[in-house]
């Protein structure tokens, strides 16, 4: 089952960003990931939380593939730099409808 990494990022120190994008993008792809969105073009329709600087959605073929990427030794130093230079949330979302009503794309 597909799994989506969803991140809301507020950058506090831009020093890590350029190198992160250049080096991490091929790492994600090597683990079967595919970027669906990496953007600062956001429009709030509801809610009280402030908008993040960047919103990211990466599709992985499975939860296991997402974990392999996230826990990989080659990603670790980039993850640490991102965590030191930003705040936000990074979550995994299963590609399913728990109510079993909607048809989820394969």
PDB file of C-alpha atoms in Angstrom:
ATOM      1  CA  UNK A   1       0.000   0.000   0.000  1.00  0.00           C
ATOM      2  CA  UNK A   2       1.293   3.447  -0.896  1.00  0.00           C
ATOM      3  CA  UNK A   3       2.391   5.710   1.915  1.00  0.00           C
ATOM      4  CA  UNK A   4       2.786   9.468   1.832  1.00  0.00           C
ATOM      5  CA  UNK A   5       5.383  11.483   3.698  1.00  0.00           C
ATOM      6  CA  UNK A   6       3.832  14.851   4.501  1.00  0.00           C
ATOM      7  CA  UNK A   7       5.938  17.645   5.943  1.00  0.00           C
ATOM      8  CA  UNK A   8       5.156  21.168   7.054  1.00  0.00           C
ATOM      9  CA  UNK A   9       8.427  23.050   7.430  1.00  0.00           C
ATOM     10  CA  UNK A  10       9.265  26.456   8.872  1.00  0.00           C
ATOM     11  CA  UNK A  11      12.877  27.269   8.031  1.00  0.00           C
ATOM     12  CA  UNK A  12      14.784  28.980  10.837  1.00  0.00           C
ATOM     13  CA  UNK A  13      18.250  28.824   9.209  1.00  0.00           C
ATOM     14  CA  UNK A  14      18.494  28.585   5.390  1.00  0.00           C
ATOM     15  CA  UNK A  15      22.103  27.272   5.421  1.00  0.00           C
ATOM     16  CA  UNK A  16      21.010  23.630   4.959  1.00  0.00           C
ATOM     17  CA  UNK A  17      18.313  24.086   2.306  1.00  0.00           C
ATOM     18  CA  UNK A  18      20.173  24.144  -1.047  1.00  0.00           C
ATOM     19  CA  UNK A  19      22.447  21.189  -0.268  1.00  0.00           C
ATOM     20  CA  UNK A  20      19.498  19.256   1.230  1.00  0.00           C
ATOM     21  CA  UNK A  21      17.369  19.639  -1.900  1.00  0.00           C
ATOM     22  CA  UNK A  22      20.223  18.713  -4.251  1.00  0.00           C
ATOM     23  CA  UNK A  23      21.387  15.664  -2.300  1.00  0.00           C
ATOM     24  CA  UNK A  24      18.182  14.351  -0.689  1.00  0.00           C
ATOM     25  CA  UNK A  25      16.016  14.398  -3.832  1.00  0.00           C
ATOM     26  CA  UNK A  26      17.974  11.535  -5.465  1.00  0.00           C
ATOM     27  CA  UNK A  27      18.019   9.658  -2.126  1.00  0.00           C
ATOM     28  CA  UNK A  28      14.219   9.812  -1.967  1.00  0.00           C
ATOM     29  CA  UNK A  29      13.976   8.593  -5.564  1.00  0.00           C
ATOM     30  CA  UNK A  30      16.450   5.760  -4.896  1.00  0.00           C
ATOM     31  CA  UNK A  31      14.079   4.524  -2.147  1.00  0.00           C
ATOM     32  CA  UNK A  32      11.108   4.536  -4.537  1.00  0.00           C
ATOM     33  CA  UNK A  33       9.829   7.952  -3.484  1.00  0.00           C
ATOM     34  CA  UNK A  34       8.214  10.429  -5.846  1.00  0.00           C
ATOM     35  CA  UNK A  35       7.687  14.103  -5.048  1.00  0.00           C
ATOM     36  CA  UNK A  36       4.049  15.124  -5.479  1.00  0.00           C
ATOM     37  CA  UNK A  37       4.523  18.594  -3.970  1.00  0.00           C
ATOM     38  CA  UNK A  38       7.387  20.665  -2.584  1.00  0.00           C
ATOM     39  CA  UNK A  39       6.111  24.202  -2.506  1.00  0.00           C
ATOM     40  CA  UNK A  40       5.600  27.437  -0.653  1.00  0.00           C
ATOM     41  CA  UNK A  41       2.517  28.259  -2.753  1.00  0.00           C
ATOM     42  CA  UNK A  42      -0.112  27.623  -0.076  1.00  0.00           C
ATOM     43  CA  UNK A  43      -3.649  28.878   0.403  1.00  0.00           C
ATOM     44  CA  UNK A  44      -5.371  28.439   3.739  1.00  0.00           C
ATOM     45  CA  UNK A  45      -9.037  27.516   3.493  1.00  0.00           C
ATOM     46  CA  UNK A  46      -9.599  26.671   7.169  1.00  0.00           C
ATOM     47  CA  UNK A  47      -7.763  26.555  10.477  1.00  0.00           C
ATOM     48  CA  UNK A  48      -5.937  28.729  12.947  1.00  0.00           C
ATOM     49  CA  UNK A  49      -2.340  27.495  12.667  1.00  0.00           C
ATOM     50  CA  UNK A  50       0.068  29.722  10.746  1.00  0.00           C
ATOM     51  CA  UNK A  51       1.077  28.437   7.322  1.00  0.00           C
ATOM     52  CA  UNK A  52       4.474  26.741   7.082  1.00  0.00           C
ATOM     53  CA  UNK A  53       7.164  28.091   4.738  1.00  0.00           C
ATOM     54  CA  UNK A  54       7.161  24.842   2.770  1.00  0.00           C
ATOM     55  CA  UNK A  55       4.703  21.994   2.368  1.00  0.00           C
ATOM     56  CA  UNK A  56       5.956  18.663   1.072  1.00  0.00           C
ATOM     57  CA  UNK A  57       4.242  15.478  -0.090  1.00  0.00           C
ATOM     58  CA  UNK A  58       6.292  12.458  -1.176  1.00  0.00           C
ATOM     59  CA  UNK A  59       4.651   9.232  -2.345  1.00  0.00           C
ATOM     60  CA  UNK A  60       6.445   6.025  -1.364  1.00  0.00           C
ATOM     61  CA  UNK A  61       5.463   2.550  -2.583  1.00  0.00           C
ATOM     62  CA  UNK A  62       5.023   1.409   1.032  1.00  0.00           C
ATOM     63  CA  UNK A  63       5.443   2.428   4.667  1.00  0.00           C
ATOM     64  CA  UNK A  64       8.529   0.202   4.791  1.00  0.00           C
ATOM     65  CA  UNK A  65      10.132   2.093   1.876  1.00  0.00           C
ATOM     66  CA  UNK A  66       9.466   5.411   3.620  1.00  0.00           C
ATOM     67  CA  UNK A  67      11.046   4.114   6.838  1.00  0.00           C
ATOM     68  CA  UNK A  68      14.055   2.742   4.939  1.00  0.00           C
ATOM     69  CA  UNK A  69      14.651   6.196   3.471  1.00  0.00           C
ATOM     70  CA  UNK A  70      14.072   8.064   6.746  1.00  0.00           C
ATOM     71  CA  UNK A  71      16.337   5.745   8.751  1.00  0.00           C
ATOM     72  CA  UNK A  72      19.044   5.319   6.093  1.00  0.00           C
ATOM     73  CA  UNK A  73      22.612   6.175   7.094  1.00  0.00           C
ATOM     74  CA  UNK A  74      23.037   8.418   4.029  1.00  0.00           C
ATOM     75  CA  UNK A  75      19.987  10.519   4.992  1.00  0.00           C
ATOM     76  CA  UNK A  76      20.868  10.875   8.698  1.00  0.00           C
ATOM     77  CA  UNK A  77      23.247  13.890   8.419  1.00  0.00           C
ATOM     78  CA  UNK A  78      20.757  15.721   6.187  1.00  0.00           C
ATOM     79  CA  UNK A  79      17.895  14.978   8.572  1.00  0.00           C
ATOM     80  CA  UNK A  80      19.964  16.308  11.471  1.00  0.00           C
ATOM     81  CA  UNK A  81      20.759  19.542   9.582  1.00  0.00           C
ATOM     82  CA  UNK A  82      17.087  19.975   8.651  1.00  0.00           C
ATOM     83  CA  UNK A  83      16.004  19.466  12.251  1.00  0.00           C
ATOM     84  CA  UNK A  84      18.614  21.968  13.473  1.00  0.00           C
ATOM     85  CA  UNK A  85      17.573  24.582  10.906  1.00  0.00           C
ATOM     86  CA  UNK A  86      13.796  24.263  10.903  1.00  0.00           C
ATOM     87  CA  UNK A  87      10.693  23.451  12.855  1.00  0.00           C
ATOM     88  CA  UNK A  88       7.608  21.617  11.705  1.00  0.00           C
ATOM     89  CA  UNK A  89       5.908  18.278  11.378  1.00  0.00           C
ATOM     90  CA  UNK A  90       6.885  15.227   9.311  1.00  0.00           C
ATOM     91  CA  UNK A  91       4.303  12.438   9.223  1.00  0.00           C
ATOM     92  CA  UNK A  92       3.544   9.271   7.262  1.00  0.00           C
ATOM     93  CA  UNK A  93       0.039   8.826   5.912  1.00  0.00           C
ATOM     94  CA  UNK A  94      -1.247   5.481   4.637  1.00  0.00           C
ATOM     95  CA  UNK A  95      -2.846   5.631   1.184  1.00  0.00           C
ATOM     96  CA  UNK A  96      -6.183   4.241   2.302  1.00  0.00           C
ATOM     97  CA  UNK A  97      -9.710   5.250   3.167  1.00  0.00           C
ATOM     98  CA  UNK A  98     -10.305   3.790   6.624  1.00  0.00           C
ATOM     99  CA  UNK A  99     -14.061   4.145   6.095  1.00  0.00           C
ATOM    100  CA  UNK A 100     -13.824   1.979   2.945  1.00  0.00           C
ATOM    101  CA  UNK A 101     -16.205   4.360   1.114  1.00  0.00           C
ATOM    102  CA  UNK A 102     -13.890   6.247  -1.269  1.00  0.00           C
ATOM    103  CA  UNK A 103     -11.895   4.602  -4.028  1.00  0.00           C
ATOM    104  CA  UNK A 104      -8.195   5.345  -3.504  1.00  0.00           C
ATOM    105  CA  UNK A 105      -6.006   5.573  -6.622  1.00  0.00           C
ATOM    106  CA  UNK A 106      -3.415   2.823  -7.053  1.00  0.00           C
TER     107      UNK A 106
END
